[in-house]
Coordinates of C-alpha atoms and ligand atoms in Angstrom, one line a residue:
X210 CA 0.0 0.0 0.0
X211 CA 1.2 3.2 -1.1
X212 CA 0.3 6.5 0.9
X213 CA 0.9 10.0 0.1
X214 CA 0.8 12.9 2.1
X215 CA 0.6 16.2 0.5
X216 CA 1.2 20.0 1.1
X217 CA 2.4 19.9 4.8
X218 CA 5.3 21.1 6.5
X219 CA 7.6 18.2 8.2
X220 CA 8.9 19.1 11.3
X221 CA 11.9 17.1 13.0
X222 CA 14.3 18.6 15.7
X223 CA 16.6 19.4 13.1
X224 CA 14.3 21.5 11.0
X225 CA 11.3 21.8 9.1
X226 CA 10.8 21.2 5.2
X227 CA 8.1 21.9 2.7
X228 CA 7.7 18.1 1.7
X229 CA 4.9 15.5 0.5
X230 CA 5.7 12.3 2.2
X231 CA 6.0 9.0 0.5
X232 CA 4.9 5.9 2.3
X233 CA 5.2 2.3 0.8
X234 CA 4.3 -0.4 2.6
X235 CA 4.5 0.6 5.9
X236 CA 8.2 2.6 5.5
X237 CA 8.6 6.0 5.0
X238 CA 9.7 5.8 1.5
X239 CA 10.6 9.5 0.5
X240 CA 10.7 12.5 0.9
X241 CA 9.5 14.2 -2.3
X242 CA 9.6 18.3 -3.5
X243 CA 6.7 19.6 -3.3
X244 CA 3.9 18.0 -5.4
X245 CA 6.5 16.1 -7.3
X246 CA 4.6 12.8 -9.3
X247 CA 4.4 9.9 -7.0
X248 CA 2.6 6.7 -7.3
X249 CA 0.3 6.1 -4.9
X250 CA -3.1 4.6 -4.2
X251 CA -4.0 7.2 -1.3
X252 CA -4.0 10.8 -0.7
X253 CA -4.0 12.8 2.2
X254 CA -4.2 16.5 2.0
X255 CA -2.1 18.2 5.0
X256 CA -2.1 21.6 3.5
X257 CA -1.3 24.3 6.4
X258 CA -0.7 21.2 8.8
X259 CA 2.7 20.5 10.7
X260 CA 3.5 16.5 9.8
X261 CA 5.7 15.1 13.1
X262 CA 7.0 11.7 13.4
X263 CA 4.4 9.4 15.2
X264 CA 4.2 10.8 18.8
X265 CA 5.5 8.7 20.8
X266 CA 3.9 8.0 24.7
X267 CA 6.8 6.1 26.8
X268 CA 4.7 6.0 30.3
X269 CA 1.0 4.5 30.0
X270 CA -0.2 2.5 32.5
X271 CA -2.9 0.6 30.7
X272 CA -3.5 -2.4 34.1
X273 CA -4.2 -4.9 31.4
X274 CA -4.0 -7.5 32.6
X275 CA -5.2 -7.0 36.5
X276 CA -7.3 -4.2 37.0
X277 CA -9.3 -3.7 34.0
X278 CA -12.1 -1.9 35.5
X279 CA -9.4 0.9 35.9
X280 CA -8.6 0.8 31.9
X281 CA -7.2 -1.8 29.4
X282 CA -5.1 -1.4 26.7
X283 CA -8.0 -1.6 23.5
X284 CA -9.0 1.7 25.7
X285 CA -5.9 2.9 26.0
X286 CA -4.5 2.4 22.2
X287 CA -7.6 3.8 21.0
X288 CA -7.1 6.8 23.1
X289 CA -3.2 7.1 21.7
X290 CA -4.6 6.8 18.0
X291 CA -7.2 9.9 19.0
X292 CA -4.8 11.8 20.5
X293 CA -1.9 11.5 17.7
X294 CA 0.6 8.7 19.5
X295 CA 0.9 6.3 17.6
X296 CA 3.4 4.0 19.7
X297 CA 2.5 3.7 23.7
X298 CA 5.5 2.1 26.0
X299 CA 3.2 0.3 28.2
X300 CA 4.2 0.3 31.9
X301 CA 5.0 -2.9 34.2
X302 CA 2.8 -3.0 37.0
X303 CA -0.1 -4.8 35.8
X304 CA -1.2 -8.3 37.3
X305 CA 1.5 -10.4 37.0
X306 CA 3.7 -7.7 36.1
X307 CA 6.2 -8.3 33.3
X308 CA 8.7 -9.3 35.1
X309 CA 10.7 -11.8 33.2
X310 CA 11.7 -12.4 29.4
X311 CA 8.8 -14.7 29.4
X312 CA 6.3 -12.7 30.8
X313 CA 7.5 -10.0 28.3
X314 CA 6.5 -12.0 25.5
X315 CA 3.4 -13.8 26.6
X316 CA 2.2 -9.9 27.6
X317 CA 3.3 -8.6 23.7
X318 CA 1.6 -11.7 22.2
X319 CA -1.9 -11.0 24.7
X320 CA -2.1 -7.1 23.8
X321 CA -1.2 -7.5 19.8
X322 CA -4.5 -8.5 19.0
X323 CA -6.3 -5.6 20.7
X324 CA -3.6 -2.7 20.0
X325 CA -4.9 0.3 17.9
X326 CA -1.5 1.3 18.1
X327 CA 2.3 0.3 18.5
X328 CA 3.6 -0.9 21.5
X329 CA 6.4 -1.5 23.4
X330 CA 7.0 -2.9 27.1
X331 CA 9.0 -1.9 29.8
X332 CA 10.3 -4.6 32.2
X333 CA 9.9 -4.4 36.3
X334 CA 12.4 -4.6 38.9
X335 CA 11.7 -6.1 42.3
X336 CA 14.7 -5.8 43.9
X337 CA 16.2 -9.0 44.7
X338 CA 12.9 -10.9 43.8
X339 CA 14.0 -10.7 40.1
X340 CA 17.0 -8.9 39.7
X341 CA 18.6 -12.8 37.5
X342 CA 15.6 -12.0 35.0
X343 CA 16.3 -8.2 34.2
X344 CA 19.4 -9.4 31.6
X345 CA 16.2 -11.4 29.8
X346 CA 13.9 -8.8 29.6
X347 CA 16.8 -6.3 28.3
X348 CA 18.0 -8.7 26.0
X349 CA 13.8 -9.6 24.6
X350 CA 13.4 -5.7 24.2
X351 CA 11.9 -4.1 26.8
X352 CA 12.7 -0.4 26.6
X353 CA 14.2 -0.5 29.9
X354 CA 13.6 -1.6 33.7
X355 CA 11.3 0.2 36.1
X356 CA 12.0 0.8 39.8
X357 CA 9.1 2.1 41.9
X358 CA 11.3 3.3 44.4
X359 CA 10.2 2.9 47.9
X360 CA 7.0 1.2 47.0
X361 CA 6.3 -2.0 48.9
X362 CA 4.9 -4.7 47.0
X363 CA 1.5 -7.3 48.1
X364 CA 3.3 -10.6 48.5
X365 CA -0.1 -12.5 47.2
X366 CA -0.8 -10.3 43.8
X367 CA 2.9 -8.7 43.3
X368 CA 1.2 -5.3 42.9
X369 CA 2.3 -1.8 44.1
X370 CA 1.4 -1.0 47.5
X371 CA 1.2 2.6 47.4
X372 CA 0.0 3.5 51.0
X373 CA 2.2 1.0 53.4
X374 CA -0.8 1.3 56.2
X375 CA -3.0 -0.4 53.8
X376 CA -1.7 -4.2 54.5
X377 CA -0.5 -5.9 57.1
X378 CA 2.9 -5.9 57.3
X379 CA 2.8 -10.1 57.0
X380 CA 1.2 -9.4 53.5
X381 CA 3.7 -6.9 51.7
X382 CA 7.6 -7.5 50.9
X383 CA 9.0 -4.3 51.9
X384 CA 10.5 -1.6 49.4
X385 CA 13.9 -2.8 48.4
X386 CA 17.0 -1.7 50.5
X387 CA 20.0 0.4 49.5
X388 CA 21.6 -2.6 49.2
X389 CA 19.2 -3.9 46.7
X390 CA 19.3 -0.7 44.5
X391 CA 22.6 -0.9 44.1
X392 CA 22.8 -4.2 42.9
X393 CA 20.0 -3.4 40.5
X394 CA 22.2 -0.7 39.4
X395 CA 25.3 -2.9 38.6
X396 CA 22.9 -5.4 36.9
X397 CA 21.6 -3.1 34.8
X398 CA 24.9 -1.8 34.0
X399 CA 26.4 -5.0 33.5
X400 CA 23.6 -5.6 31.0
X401 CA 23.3 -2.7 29.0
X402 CA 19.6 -1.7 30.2
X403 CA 18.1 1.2 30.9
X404 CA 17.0 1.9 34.4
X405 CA 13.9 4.1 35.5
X406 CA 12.7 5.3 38.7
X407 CA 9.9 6.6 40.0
X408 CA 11.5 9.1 42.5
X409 CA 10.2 10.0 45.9
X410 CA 12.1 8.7 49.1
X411 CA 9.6 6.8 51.7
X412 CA 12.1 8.1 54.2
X413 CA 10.9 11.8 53.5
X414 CA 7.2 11.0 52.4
X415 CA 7.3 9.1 56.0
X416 CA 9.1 11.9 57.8
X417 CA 6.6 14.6 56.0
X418 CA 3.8 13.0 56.7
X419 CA 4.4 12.3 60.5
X420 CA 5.3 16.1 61.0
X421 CA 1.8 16.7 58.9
X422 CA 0.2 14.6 61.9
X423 CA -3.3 13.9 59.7
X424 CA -4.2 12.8 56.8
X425 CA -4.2 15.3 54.0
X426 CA -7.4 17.2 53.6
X427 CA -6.5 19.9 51.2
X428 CA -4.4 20.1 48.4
X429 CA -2.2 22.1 50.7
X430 CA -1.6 19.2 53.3
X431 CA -0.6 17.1 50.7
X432 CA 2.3 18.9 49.3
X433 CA 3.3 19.1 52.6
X434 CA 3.0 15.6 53.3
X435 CA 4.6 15.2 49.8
X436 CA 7.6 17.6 49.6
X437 CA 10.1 17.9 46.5
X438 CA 12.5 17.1 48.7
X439 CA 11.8 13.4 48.5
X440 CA 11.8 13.7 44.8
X441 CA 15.2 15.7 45.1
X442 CA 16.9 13.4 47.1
X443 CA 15.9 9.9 45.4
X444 CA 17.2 11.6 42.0
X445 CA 20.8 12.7 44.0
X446 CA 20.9 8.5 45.1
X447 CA 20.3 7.5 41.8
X448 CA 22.8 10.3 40.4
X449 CA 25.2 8.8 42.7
X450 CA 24.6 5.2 41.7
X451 CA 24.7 6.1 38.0
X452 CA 28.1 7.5 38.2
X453 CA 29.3 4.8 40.3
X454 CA 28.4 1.9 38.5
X455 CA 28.0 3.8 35.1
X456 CA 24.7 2.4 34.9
X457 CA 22.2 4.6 32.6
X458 CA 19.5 6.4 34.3
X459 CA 16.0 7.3 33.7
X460 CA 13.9 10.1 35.9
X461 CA 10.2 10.0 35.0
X462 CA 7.8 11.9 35.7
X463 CA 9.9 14.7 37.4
X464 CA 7.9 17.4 39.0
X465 CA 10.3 19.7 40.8
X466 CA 12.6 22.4 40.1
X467 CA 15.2 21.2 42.4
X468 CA 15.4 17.9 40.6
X469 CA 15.9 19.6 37.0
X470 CA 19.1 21.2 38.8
X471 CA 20.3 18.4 39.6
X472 CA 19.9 16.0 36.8
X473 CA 21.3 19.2 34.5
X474 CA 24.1 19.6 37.2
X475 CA 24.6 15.4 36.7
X476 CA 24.4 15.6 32.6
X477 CA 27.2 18.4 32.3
X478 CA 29.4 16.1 34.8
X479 CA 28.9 13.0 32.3
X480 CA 26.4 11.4 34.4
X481 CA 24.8 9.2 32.4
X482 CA 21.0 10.2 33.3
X483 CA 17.7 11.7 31.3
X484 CA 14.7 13.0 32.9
X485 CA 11.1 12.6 31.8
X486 CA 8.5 15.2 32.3
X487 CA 4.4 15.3 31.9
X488 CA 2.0 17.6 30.6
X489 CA 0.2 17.7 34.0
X490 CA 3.4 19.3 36.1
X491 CA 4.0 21.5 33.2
X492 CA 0.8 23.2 32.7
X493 CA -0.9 22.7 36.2
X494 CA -0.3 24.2 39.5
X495 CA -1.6 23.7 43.2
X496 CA -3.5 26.7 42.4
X497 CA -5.4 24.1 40.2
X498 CA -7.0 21.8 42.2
X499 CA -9.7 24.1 43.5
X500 CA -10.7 24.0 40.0
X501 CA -10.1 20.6 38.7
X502 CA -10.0 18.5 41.9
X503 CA -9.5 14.3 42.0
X504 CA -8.3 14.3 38.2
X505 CA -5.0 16.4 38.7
X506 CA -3.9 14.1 42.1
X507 CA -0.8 12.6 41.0
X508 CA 2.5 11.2 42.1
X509 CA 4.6 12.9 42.6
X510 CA 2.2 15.6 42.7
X511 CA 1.7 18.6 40.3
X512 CA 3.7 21.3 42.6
X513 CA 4.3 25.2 41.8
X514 CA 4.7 28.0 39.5
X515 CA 8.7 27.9 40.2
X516 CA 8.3 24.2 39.4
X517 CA 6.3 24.2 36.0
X518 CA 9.1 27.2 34.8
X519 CA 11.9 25.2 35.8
X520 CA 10.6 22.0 33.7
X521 CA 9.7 24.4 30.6
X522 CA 13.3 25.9 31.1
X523 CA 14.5 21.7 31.1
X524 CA 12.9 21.3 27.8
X525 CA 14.0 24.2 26.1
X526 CA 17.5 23.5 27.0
X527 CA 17.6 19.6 26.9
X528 CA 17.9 18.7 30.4
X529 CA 14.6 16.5 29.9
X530 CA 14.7 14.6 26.4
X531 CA 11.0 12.7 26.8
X532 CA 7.6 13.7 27.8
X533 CA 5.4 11.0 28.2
X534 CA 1.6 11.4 30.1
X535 CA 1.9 9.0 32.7
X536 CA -1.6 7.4 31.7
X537 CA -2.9 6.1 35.1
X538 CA -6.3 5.8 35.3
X539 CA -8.5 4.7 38.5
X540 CA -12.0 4.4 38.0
X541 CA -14.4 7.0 38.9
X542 CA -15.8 5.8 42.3
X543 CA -12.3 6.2 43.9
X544 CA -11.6 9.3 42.2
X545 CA -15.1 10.8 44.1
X546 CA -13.0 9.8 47.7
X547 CA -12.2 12.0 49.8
X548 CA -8.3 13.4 48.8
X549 CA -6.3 11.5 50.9
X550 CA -8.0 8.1 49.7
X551 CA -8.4 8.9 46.2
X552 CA -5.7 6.7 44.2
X553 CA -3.0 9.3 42.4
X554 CA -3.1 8.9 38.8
X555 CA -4.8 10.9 35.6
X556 CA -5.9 10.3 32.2
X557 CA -3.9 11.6 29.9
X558 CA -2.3 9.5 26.8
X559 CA -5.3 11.0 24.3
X560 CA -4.1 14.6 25.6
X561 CA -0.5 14.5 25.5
X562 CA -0.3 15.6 22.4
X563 CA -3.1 18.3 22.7
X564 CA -1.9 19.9 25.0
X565 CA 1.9 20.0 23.9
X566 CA 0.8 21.5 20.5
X567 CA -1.2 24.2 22.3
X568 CA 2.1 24.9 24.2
X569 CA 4.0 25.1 21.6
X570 CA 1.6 27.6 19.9
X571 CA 1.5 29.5 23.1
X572 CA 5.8 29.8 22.5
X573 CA 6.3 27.6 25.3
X574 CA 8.7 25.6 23.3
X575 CA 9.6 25.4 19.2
X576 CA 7.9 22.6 17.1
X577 CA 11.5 21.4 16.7
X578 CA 11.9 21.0 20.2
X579 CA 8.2 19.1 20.2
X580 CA 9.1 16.8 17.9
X581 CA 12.5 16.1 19.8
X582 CA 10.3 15.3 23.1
X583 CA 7.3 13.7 21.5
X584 CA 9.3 11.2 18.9
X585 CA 13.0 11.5 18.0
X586 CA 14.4 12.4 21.7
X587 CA 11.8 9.4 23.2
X588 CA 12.3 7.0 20.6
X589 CA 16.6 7.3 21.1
X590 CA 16.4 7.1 24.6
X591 CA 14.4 3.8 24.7
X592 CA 16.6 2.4 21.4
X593 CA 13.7 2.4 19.0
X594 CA 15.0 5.0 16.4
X595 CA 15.6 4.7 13.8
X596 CA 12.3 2.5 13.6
X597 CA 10.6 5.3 15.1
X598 CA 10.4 8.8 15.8
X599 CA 12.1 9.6 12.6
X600 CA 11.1 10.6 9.1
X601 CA 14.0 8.7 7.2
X602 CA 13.4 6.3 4.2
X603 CA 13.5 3.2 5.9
X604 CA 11.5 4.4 8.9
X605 CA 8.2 3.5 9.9
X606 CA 5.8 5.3 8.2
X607 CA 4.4 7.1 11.7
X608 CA 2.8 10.2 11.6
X609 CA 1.3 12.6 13.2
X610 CA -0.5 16.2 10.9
X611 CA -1.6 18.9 13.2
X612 CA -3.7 21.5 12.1
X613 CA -2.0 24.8 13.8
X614 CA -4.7 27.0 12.5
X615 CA -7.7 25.0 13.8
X616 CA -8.4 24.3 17.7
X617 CA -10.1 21.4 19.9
X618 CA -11.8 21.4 23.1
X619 CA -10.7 18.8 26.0
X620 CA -14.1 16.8 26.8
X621 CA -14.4 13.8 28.8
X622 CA -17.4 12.6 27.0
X623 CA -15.4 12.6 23.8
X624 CA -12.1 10.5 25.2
X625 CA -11.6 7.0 24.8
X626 CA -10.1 6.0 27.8
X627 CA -12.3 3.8 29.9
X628 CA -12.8 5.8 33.0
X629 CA -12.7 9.8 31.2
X630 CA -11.7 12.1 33.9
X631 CA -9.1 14.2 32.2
X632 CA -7.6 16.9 34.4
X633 CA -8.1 19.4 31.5
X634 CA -11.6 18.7 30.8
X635 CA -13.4 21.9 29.1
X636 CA -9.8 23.6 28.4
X637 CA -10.1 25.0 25.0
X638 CA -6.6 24.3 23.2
X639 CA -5.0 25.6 19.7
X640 CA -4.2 23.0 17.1
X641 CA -6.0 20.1 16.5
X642 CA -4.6 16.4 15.2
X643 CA -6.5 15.7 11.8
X644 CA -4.7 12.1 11.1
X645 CA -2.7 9.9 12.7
X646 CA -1.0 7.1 10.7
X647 CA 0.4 4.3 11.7
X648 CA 2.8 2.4 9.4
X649 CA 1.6 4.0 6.2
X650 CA -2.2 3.7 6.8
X651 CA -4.7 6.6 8.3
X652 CA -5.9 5.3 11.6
X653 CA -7.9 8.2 12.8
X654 CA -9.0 11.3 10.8
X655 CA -10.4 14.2 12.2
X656 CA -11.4 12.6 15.6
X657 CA -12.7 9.5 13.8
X658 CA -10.8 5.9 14.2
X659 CA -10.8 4.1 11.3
X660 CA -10.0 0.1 11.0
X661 CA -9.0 -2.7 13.2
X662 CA -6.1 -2.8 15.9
X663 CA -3.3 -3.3 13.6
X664 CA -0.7 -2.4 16.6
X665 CA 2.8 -4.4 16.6
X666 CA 5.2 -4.7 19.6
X667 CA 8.2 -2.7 18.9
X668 CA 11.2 -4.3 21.0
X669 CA 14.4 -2.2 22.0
X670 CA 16.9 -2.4 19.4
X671 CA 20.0 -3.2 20.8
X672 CA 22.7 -1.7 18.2
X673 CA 24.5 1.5 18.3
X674 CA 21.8 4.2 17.2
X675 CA 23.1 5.2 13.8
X676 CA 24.1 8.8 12.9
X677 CA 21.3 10.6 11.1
X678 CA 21.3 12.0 7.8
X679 CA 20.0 15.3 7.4
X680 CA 16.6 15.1 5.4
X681 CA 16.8 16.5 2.0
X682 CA 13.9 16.6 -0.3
X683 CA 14.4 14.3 -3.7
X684 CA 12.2 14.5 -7.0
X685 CA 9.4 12.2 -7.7
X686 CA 10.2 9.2 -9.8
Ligands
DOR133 O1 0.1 9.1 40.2 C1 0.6 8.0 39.9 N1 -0.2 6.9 39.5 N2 1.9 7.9 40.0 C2 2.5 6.7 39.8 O2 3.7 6.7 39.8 C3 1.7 5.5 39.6 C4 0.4 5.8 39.0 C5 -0.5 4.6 39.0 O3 -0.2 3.5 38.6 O4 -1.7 4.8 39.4
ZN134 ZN1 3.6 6.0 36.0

């Protein structure tokens, strides 16, 4: 099947180029001059529209399998394909998690069949539990290793425990030790994986929330009970670690100024650590939550004013090479709780892209830099380029053609997840996804999905990441 996308402007983080785009069976096959002949049993008309490599979402928790009232990847991937992405890295914690090389591929052979788009897997490390499996699951392709850091985990189930007081202490194998993260550090250097971290110290969280004395009952309490600080000082641990084992190191979801300090400070001393940010702690403050209430708690949680400029100012200047949404949905019921017992987590996969593209038209960051965070800088970090997140013949033909001229509006009744509650429900937003196309075929147009699940696991390629070639427009043939 040959595709051909006319009259848009391609944007990469090297530059942007008045091209058509040639896609033949499934590979980005060339880029032509503008309107040059070309072969080609479908059209797509991008005039005025930006055309980005395939967005790229490395952090969706979809719970499939486990805890499918809460969401499940056919929600999920549907979402993605709405919202522009059109490969999700699917998270670890589900139930079993993927903990193993052979849970990785009996979890990429049970979510091919319902995947709207292209996925990938990440791997999860339990401390000592698994740390002679984490070589396998690097070596079948997960994009890297997750370390919930400080999270205990139920001994029955093997999922998160994210308040320890919720078990008895029989029932949960507690968060694993210094020791333990060190020798997941080694491992993962020995083997050439990537390691991640969700990074909040239980020491501090415990410590904050003891000198808080009740549970949290405004937004207030629980920054207080939840202080940067915890963030700060997991990330300096795992700087640390990095440089003494040379170990590469992953930050998601970081929501603090203090942390982009560091990690910056880390990167210009050779430290071999990237940060991830999301779309909640960069366009949300506490201020928020007034407004918006159970669907902005997160964790960490979405912080200050100082914060959100510091992450912009990480972006712009490369500190943070990946934003991903952190999809986490709960379902509705235990988002009406009361704050301190609704579960942390938000929508967001279908608005990831949204919402960056309104930034960008707001001159929060260039569509260079976009594309850098959305595609090319996510898809290097996790070894997936040059399959994805670029525009080069050879490439998959992913991509996503944005409308800077139109706008959307953020409605809960019109995403696809299975429990809507996005934090930026009614926000009216400048630019609007008209296609997204996955391998060389339109999968959704103008809100619209069209066709089956065609998604394909993408595994981690484990080769050096080949220079690129700048793009250069060629005739038609
Ligand atoms: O808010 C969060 N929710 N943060 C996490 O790190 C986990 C996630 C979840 O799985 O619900
Ligand atoms: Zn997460």
């Amino acid at each position: 099947m040959r595709l051909v996308v006319r009259h848009g402007t391609v944007v990469t983080p090297h530059g942007r180029l008045e091209a058509d785009v040639l896609c033949a069976d499934g590979r980005v096959e060339a880029l032509l001059a503008p309107r040059a002949f070309a072969e080609a049993e479908e059209e797509v008309d991008a005039k005025g529209c930006l055309i980005f490599p395939g967005f790229i979402d490395p952090h969706v928790h979809s719970r499939d399998p486990g805890q499918t009232d809460k969401e499940d990847l056919a929600h999920s991937s549907r979402a993605a394909a709405c919202g522009g992405v059109t490969t999700i890295c699917e998270m670890p914690n589900s139930l079993p998690p993927v903990t193993s090389a052979a849970e990785y591929e009996a979890r990429a052979a049970f979510h091919a069949p319902k995947a709207f788009v292209d996925f990938a897997l990440w791997g999860l490390a339990l401390g000592s539990q698994n740390l002679n499996d984490l070589a396998g699951l690097v070596e079948a392709g997960a994009v890297g290793v997750k370390l919930f850091w400080g999270y205990a985990l139920n001994r029955q189930t093997m999922q998160l425990v994210y308040n320890l007081d919720d078990l008895p202490a029989a029932e949960v194998i507690p968060p694993p030790d210094n020791r333990e993260v060190f020798e997941l550090f080694q491992e993962m250097a020995r083997c050439g994986g990537l390691l991640a971290a969700h990074c909040e110290d239980r020491g501090i969280l415990e410590a904050a929330q003891a000198r808080l004395g009740r549970q949290p009952s405004s937004y207030d309490d629980l920054l207080l009970a939840r202080p940067a600080l915890a963030e700060q000082l997991a990330l300096a641990m795992a700087v640390e670690l990095a440089q003494a084992t040379g170990c590469r190191f992953h930050a998601v979801h970081m929501s603090s100024r203090g942390s982009v300090i560091n990690a910056r400070e880390a990167q210009a001393r050779g430290v071999r650590i990237s940060s991830e940010t999301c779309p909640q702690y960069l366009t949300l403050t506490r201020a928020d939550y007034a407004r918006i209430g159970a669907a902005m708690k997160v964790f960490p949680p979405v912080r200050d004013h100082a914060d959100q400029e510091a992450l912009w100012e990480g972006i712009r200047d490369g500190t943070i090479c990946s934003v991903g949404s952190d999809h986490a949905p709960h379902t509705l019921e235990q988002k009406r709780l009361p704050l301190a017992a609704q579960p942390a987590g938000a929508v967001g996969v279908e608005t990831l892209g949204p919402i960056m593209i309104d930034a960008m038209l707001n001159g929060r960051l260039t569509a260079e830099r976009l594309a850098e965070v959305l595609s090319e800088g996510t898809s290097r970090l996790y070894g997936l380029y040059p399959q994805k997140g670029a525009l080069l013949p050879g490439s998959d033909a992913d991509l996503t053609v944005v409308d800077p001229d139109r706008e959307s509006t953020v409605l809960n009744e019109q995403l696809h997840s299975k429990q809507p509650l996005s934090p930026w429900h009614g926000c009216k937003l400048k630019g609007r996804i008209r296609f997204t196309v996955l391998r060389g075929h339109v999968i959704m147009r103008d809100g619209d999905l069209i066709g089956a699940p065609t998604g394909e696991l993408v595994r981690t390629q484990r080769r050096a990441t080949p220079t690129l070639q700048p793009i250069q427009p060629v005739s038609g043939s």
